[in-house]
CSV table of C-alpha atoms in Angstrom, one decimal:
chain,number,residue,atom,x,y,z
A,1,UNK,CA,-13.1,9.5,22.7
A,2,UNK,CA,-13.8,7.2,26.0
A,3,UNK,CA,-13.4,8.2,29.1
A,4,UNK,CA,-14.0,5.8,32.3
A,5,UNK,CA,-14.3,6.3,35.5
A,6,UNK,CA,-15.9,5.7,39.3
A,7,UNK,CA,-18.1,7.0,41.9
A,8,UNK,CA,-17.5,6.7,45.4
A,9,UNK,CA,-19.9,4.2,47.2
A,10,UNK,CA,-23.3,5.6,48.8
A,11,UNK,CA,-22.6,3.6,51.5
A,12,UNK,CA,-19.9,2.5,53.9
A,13,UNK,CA,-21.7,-0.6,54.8
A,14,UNK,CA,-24.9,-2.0,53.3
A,15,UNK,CA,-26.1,-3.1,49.8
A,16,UNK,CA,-24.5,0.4,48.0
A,17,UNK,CA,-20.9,-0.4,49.5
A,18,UNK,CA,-19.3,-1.1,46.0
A,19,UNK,CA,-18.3,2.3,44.0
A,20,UNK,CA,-20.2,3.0,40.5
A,21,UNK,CA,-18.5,2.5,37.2
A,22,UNK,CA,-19.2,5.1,34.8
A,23,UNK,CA,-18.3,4.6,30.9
A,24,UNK,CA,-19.0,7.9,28.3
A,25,UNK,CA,-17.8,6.9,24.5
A,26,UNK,CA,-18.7,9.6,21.7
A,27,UNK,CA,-17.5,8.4,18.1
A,28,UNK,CA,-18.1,10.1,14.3
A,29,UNK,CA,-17.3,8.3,11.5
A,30,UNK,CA,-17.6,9.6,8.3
A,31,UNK,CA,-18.3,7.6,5.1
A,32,UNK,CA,-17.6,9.0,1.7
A,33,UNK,CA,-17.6,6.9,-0.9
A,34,UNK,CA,-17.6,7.5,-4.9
A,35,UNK,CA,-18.1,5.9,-8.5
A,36,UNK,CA,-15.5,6.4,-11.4
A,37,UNK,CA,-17.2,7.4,-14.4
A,38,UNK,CA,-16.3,8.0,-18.0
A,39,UNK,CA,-16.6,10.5,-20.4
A,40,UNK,CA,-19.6,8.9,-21.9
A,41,UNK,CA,-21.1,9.1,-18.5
A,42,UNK,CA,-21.0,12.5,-18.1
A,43,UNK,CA,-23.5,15.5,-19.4
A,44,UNK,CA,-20.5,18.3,-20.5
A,45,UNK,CA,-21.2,20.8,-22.7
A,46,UNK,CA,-20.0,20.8,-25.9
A,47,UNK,CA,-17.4,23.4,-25.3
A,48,UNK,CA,-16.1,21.7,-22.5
A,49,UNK,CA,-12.5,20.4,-21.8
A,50,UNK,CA,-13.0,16.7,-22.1
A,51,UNK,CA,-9.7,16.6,-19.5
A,52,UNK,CA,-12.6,18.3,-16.9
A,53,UNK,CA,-14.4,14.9,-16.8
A,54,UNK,CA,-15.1,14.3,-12.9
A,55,UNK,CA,-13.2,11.1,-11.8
A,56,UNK,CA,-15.3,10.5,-9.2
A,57,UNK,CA,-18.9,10.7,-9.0
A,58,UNK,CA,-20.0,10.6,-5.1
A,59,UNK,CA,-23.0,8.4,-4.3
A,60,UNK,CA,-22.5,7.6,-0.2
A,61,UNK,CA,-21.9,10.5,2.1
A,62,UNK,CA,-22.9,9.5,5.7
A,63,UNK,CA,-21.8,10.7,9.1
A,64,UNK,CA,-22.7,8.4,12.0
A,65,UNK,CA,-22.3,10.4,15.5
A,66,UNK,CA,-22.6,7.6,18.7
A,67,UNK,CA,-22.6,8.6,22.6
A,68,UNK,CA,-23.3,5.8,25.0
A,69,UNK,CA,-22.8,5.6,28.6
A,70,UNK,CA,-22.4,2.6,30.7
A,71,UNK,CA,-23.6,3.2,34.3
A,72,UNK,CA,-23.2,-0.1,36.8
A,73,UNK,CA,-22.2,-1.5,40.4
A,74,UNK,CA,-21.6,-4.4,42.1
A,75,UNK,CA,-24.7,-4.7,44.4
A,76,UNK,CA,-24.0,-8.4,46.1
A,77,UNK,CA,-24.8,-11.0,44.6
A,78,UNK,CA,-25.3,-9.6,41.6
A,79,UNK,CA,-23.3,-6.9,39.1
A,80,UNK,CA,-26.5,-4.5,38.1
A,81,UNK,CA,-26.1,-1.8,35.6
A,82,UNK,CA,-27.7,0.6,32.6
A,83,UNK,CA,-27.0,1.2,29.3
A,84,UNK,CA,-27.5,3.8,26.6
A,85,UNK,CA,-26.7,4.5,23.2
A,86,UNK,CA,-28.0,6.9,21.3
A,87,UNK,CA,-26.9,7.4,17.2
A,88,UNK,CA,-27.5,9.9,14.8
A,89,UNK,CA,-27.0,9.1,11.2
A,90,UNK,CA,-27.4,11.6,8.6
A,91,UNK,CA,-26.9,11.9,5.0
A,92,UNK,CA,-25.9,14.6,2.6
A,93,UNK,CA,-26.6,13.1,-1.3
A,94,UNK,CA,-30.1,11.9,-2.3
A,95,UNK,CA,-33.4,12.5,-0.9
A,96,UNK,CA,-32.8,10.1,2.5
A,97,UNK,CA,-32.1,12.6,5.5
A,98,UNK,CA,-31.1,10.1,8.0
A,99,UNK,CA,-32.5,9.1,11.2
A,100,UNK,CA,-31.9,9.1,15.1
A,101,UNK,CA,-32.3,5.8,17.2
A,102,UNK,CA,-32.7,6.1,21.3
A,103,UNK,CA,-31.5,2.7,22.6
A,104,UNK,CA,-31.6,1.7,26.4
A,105,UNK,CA,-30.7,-1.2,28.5
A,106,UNK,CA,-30.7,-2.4,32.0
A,107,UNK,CA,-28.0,-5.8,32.6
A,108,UNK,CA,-27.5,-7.9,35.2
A,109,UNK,CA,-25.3,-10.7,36.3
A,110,UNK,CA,-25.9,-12.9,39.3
A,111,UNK,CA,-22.6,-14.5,41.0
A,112,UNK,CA,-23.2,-17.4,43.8
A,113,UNK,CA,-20.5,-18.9,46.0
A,114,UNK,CA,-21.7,-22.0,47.6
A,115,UNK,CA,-18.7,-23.6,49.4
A,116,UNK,CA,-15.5,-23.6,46.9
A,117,UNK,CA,-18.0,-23.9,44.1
A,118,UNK,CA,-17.9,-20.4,42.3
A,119,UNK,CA,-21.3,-20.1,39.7
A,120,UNK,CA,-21.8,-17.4,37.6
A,121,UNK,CA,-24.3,-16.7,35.3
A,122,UNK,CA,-24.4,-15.0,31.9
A,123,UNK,CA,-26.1,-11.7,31.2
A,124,UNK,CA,-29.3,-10.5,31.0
A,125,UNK,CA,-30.2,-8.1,28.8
């Protein structure tokens, strides 16, 4: 899910003129993932059905939850913004519960016109 959108200006005239970009994404993948095995594999009972042999034994089951937002605005001569990501991956098989990461960023570009010569720079970050 993404959703985009803007922020009216704080200003009508100034350095805060330019309206504010907002970006929100939210994602969940899920990753299941298994291994064939064989009967000789497999602990079954003697009095088991061989035909109840598991065809897949899962070893990977992951879910991966991501929300960032993307906050920036043109303030002349640069393009200034923030952004955040934060993901949370957990696992349900084995004795790894997951973990949590916190990740934030301030960019920048700086544009300069000097006659018909447009330069721009690359981001920061």
């Amino acid at each position: 899910l993404m959703v985009n959108g803007r922020i009216g200006a704080l200003s009508t005239t100034g350095t805060f003129r330019n309206p504010v970009r907002v970006s929100l994404r939210l994602s969940q993948n899920d990753q299941d993932r298994c291994r064939r095995l064989g009967a000789a594999f497999v602990d079954l009972p003697p009095e088991a059905d061989p035909e109840e042999v598991p065809s897949c034994e899962p070893f990977t089951k992951l879910r991966i939850r991501d929300v960032s937002l993307t906050i920036g605005t043109d303030v002349p001569p640069f393009v200034i913004g923030l952004q955040g990501l934060w993901r949370d991956t957990q696992s349900e098989l084995g004795q790894r519960p997951g973990s949590t990461q916190l990740e934030i960023a301030l960019f920048g570009q700086f544009i300069a016109l000097f006659g018909q010569f447009l330069f721009e720079t690359g981001e920061i970050r």
